[in-house]
XYZ file of C-alpha atoms in Angstrom:
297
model
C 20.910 -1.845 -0.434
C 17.166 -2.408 -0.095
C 15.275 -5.279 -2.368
C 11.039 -4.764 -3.135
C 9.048 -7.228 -4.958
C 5.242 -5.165 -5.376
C 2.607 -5.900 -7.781
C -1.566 -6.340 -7.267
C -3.196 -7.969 -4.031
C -3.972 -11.565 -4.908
C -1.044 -11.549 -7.593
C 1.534 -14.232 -5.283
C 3.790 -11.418 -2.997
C 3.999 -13.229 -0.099
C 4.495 -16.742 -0.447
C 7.380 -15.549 -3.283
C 8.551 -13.192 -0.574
C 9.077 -15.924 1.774
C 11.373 -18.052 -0.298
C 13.690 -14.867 -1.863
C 14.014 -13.594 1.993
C 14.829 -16.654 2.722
C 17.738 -17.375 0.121
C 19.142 -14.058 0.144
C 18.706 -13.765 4.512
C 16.283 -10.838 4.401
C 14.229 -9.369 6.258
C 10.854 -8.354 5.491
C 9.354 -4.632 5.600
C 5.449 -4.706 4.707
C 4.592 -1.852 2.029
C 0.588 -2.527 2.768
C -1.524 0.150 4.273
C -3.509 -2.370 6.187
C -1.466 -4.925 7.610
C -0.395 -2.474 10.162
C -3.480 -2.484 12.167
C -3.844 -5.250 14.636
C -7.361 -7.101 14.276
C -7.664 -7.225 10.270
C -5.846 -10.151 9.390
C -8.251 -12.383 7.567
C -9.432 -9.370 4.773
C -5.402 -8.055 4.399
C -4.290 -11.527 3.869
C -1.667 -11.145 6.514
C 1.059 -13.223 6.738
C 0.525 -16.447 9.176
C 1.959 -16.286 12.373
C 4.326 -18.860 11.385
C 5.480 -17.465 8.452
C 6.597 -14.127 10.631
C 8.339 -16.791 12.859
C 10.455 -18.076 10.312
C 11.203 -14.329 8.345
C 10.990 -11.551 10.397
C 8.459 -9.302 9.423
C 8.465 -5.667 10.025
C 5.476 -3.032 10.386
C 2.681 -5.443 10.615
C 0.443 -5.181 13.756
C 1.758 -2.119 14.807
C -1.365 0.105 15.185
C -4.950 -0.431 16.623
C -7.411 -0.358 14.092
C -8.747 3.031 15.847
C -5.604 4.776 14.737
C -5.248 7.158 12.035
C -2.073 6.406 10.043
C -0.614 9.133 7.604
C 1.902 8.750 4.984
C 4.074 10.467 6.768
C 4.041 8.635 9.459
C 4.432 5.295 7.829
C 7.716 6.972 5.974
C 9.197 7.101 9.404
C 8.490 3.885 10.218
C 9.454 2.388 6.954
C 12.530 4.214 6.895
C 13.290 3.275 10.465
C 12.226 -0.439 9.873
C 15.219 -0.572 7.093
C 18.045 1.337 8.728
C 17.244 -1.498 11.825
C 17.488 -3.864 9.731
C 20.860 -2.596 7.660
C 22.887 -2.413 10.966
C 22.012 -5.584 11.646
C 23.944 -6.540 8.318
C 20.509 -7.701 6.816
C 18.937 -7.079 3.677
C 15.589 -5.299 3.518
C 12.844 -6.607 1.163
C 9.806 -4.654 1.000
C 7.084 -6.273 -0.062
C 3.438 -5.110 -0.830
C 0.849 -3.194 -3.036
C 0.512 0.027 -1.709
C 2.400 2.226 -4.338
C 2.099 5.852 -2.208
C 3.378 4.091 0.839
C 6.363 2.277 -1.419
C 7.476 5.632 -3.001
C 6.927 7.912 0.536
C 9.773 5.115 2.155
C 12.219 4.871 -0.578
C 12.036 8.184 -2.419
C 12.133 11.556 -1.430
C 8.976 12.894 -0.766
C 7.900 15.382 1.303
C 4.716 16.016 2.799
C 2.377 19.197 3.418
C 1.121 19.822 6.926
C -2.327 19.278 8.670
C -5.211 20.990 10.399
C -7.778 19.136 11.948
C -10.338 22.256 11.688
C -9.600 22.929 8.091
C -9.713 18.646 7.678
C -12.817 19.207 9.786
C -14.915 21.774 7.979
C -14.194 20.412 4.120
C -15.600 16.967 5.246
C -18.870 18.505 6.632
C -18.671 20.510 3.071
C -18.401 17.095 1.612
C -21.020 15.284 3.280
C -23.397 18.330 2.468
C -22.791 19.357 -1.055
C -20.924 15.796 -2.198
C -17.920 14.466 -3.348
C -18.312 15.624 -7.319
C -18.677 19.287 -5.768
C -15.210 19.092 -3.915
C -13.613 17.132 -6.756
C -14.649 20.256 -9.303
C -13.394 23.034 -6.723
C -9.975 21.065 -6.645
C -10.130 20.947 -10.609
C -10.466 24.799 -10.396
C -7.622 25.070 -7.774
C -5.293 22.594 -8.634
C -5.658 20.738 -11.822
C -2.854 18.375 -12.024
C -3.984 17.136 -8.002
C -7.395 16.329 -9.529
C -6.410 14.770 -12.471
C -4.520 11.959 -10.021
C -7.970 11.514 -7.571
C -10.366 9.959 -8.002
C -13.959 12.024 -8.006
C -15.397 9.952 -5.398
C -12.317 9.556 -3.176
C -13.591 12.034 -0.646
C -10.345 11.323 1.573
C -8.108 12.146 -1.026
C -10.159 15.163 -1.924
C -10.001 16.911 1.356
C -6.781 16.183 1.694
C -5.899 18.255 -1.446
C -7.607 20.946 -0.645
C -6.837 21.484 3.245
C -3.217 21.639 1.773
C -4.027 24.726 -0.553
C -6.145 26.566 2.241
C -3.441 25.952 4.502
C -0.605 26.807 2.239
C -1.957 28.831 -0.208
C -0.167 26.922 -2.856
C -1.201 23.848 -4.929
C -0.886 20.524 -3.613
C 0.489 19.054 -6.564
C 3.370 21.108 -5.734
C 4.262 19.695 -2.544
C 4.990 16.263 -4.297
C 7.201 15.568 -6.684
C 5.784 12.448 -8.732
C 7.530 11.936 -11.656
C 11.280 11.937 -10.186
C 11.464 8.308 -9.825
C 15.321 8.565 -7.885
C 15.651 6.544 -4.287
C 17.155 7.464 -1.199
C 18.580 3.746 -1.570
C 20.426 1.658 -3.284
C 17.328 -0.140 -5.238
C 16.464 -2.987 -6.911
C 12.386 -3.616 -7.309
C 10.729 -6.609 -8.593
C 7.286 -6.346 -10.377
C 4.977 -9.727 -10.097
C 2.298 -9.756 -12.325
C -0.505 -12.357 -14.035
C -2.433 -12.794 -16.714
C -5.699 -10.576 -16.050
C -8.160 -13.812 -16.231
C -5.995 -15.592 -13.956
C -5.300 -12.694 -11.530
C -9.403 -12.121 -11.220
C -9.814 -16.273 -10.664
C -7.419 -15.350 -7.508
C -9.098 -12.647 -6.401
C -12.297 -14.745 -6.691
C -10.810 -17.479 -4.606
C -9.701 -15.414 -2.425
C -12.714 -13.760 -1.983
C -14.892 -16.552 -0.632
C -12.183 -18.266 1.375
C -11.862 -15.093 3.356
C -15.505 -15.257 3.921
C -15.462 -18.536 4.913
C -12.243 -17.922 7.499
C -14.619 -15.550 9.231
C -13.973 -11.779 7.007
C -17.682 -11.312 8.662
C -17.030 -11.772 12.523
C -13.764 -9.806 11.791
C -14.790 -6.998 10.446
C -17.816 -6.361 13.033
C -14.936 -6.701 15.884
C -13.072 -3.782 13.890
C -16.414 -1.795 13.672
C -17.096 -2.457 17.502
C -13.819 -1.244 18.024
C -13.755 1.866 16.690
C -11.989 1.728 13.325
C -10.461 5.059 12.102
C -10.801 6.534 8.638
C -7.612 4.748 7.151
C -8.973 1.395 8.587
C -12.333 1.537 7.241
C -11.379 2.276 3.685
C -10.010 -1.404 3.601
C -11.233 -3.657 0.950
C -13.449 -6.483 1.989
C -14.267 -5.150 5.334
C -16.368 -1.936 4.114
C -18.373 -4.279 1.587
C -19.618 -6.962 4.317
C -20.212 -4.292 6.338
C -22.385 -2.824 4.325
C -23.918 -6.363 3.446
C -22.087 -7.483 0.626
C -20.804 -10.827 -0.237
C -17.854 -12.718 -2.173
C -18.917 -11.121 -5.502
C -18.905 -7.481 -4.317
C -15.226 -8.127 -2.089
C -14.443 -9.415 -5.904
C -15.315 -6.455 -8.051
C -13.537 -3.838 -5.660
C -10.561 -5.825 -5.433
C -10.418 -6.078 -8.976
C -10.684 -2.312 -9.004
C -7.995 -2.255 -6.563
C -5.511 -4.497 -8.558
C -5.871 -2.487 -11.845
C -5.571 1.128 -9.845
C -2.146 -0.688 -8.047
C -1.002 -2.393 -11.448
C -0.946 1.151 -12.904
C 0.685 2.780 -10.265
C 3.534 0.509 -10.581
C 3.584 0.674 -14.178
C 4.478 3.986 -14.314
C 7.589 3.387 -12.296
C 10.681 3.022 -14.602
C 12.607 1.508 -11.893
C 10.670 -1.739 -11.864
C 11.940 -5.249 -13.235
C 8.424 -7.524 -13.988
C 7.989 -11.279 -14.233
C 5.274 -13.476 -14.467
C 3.828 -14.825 -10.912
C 2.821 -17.721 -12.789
C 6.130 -18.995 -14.518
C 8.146 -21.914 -13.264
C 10.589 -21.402 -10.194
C 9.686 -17.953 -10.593
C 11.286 -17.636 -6.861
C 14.712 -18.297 -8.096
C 14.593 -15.567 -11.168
C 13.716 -13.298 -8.195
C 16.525 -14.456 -6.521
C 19.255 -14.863 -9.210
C 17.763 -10.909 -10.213
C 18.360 -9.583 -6.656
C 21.986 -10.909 -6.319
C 22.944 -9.263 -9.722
C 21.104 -5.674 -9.412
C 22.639 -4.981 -5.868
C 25.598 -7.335 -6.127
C 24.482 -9.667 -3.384
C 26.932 -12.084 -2.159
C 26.250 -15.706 -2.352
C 24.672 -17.237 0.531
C 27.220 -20.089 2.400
């Protein structure tokens, strides 16, 4: 039996998280790409130390900054992170907004191998002939891949296509997307807001990172040596690059819609409103009855 409450950053996750681990004695499994990397806790919004204390939390802090983190990887941590916590007679609750990293723990997915030379050579192609260039050779090669990436998500991009030099095939192929059936025994709750209200969060949240030091953070990242994965985070590329609270804003507003939609398209996921009364216990009371939770003592 596993439990997941997703939805956009800024939308409420954690502190609901907190009180439905609590009631049903769970533990929590973080489904966000960045929390894993020790050093970016103000711009991920990582749990307080305190709140880990009182639920345990599971892959959070678990990788330097420096380190660069496949999906793959993170599936076997995820999927290790639960079966610990299972034989330990413990409910897992995933909780976060990364949608890839979500479905690579609790569905099936396999994925393609790597070549750092291949990886290697279409990023120098990149930074020559530019993103749109790539994007239109992976429309040629692989439609349905480029259709889901974005044209200026160069990561993605190379990805896609140093899985068709390597395999010869298509790398839409190596992922099956729209079989939405879990290894587990899964009940997923959807928290979402009304948009103006949602982007007044993300506003707020915006400047009081800035003003809990986002700045000094995110240079100590840079000075250490962040990897790839790491550097794509939101907040920290934009005041690196000399941005304020209203650019952190506009790409986490970009961010929310793009994870909104992902989860959308799941079937599997239940949705309530962040915003309604003792919302907490409707998470609760919907947990209990989709996996047939008993009642606390």
């Amino acid at each position: 039996k596993v439990a997941a409450i997703v939805g956009p950053t800024a939308v409420g996750k954690t502190a609901a998280s907190l009180r439905v681990a609590e009631e049903l004695g769970a533990e929590i499994v973080s489904v966000d790409s960045m929390q894993i990397y020790r050093g970016m806790d103000v711009g991920t919004a990582k749990p307080a130390r305190s709140e880990m204390e009182g639920v345990p939390h599971h892959l959070v802090d678990l990788r330097d900054a420096d380190h660069e983190l496949t999906v793959a990887e993170y599936q076997e941590l995820g999927r290790t992170a639960i079966a610990d916590i299972t034989a330990r007679g413990r409910l897992p609750l995933l909780v976060g907004g990364s949608g890839l990293y979500f479905r690579a723990i609790v569905d099936d997915l396999r994925f393609p191998p790597r070549s750092a030379e291949v990886r290697r050579e279409l990023e120098e192609e990149a930074e020559e002939l530019g993103p749109a260039a790539l994007h239109a050779r992976l429309t040629e090669a692989d439609p349905d891949a480029a259709a889901r990436i974005e044209p200026g998500n160069v990561r993605r991009i190379v990805r896609a296509l140093e899985v068709i030099a390597i395999t010869g095939g298509r790398f839409s192929d190596n992922v099956t997307w729209d079989s939405y059936e879990s290894r587990y025994d899964l009940a997923v709750a959807g928290l979402e807001r009304e948009r103006g209200d949602l982007h007044r969060r993300i506003e707020r949240r915006a400047g009081a990172m800035l003003a809990a030091g986002l700045i000094d953070e995110a240079e100590e990242v840079r000075r250490n040596g962040a990897g790839r994965t790491a550097a794509q985070a939101v907040g920290y590329r934009q005041v690196l690059e000399g941005g304020g609270a209203d650019e952190i804003a506009r790409a986490t507003r970009r961010l929310a819609r793009r994870q909104l939609a992902w989860f959308k398209a799941d079937p599997r996921v239940r949705w309530f409103d962040a915003a309604a009364p003792a919302v907490e216990d409707a998470l609760v009371a919907y947990f209990r009855e989709a996996l047939a939770l008993p009642s606390m003592p």
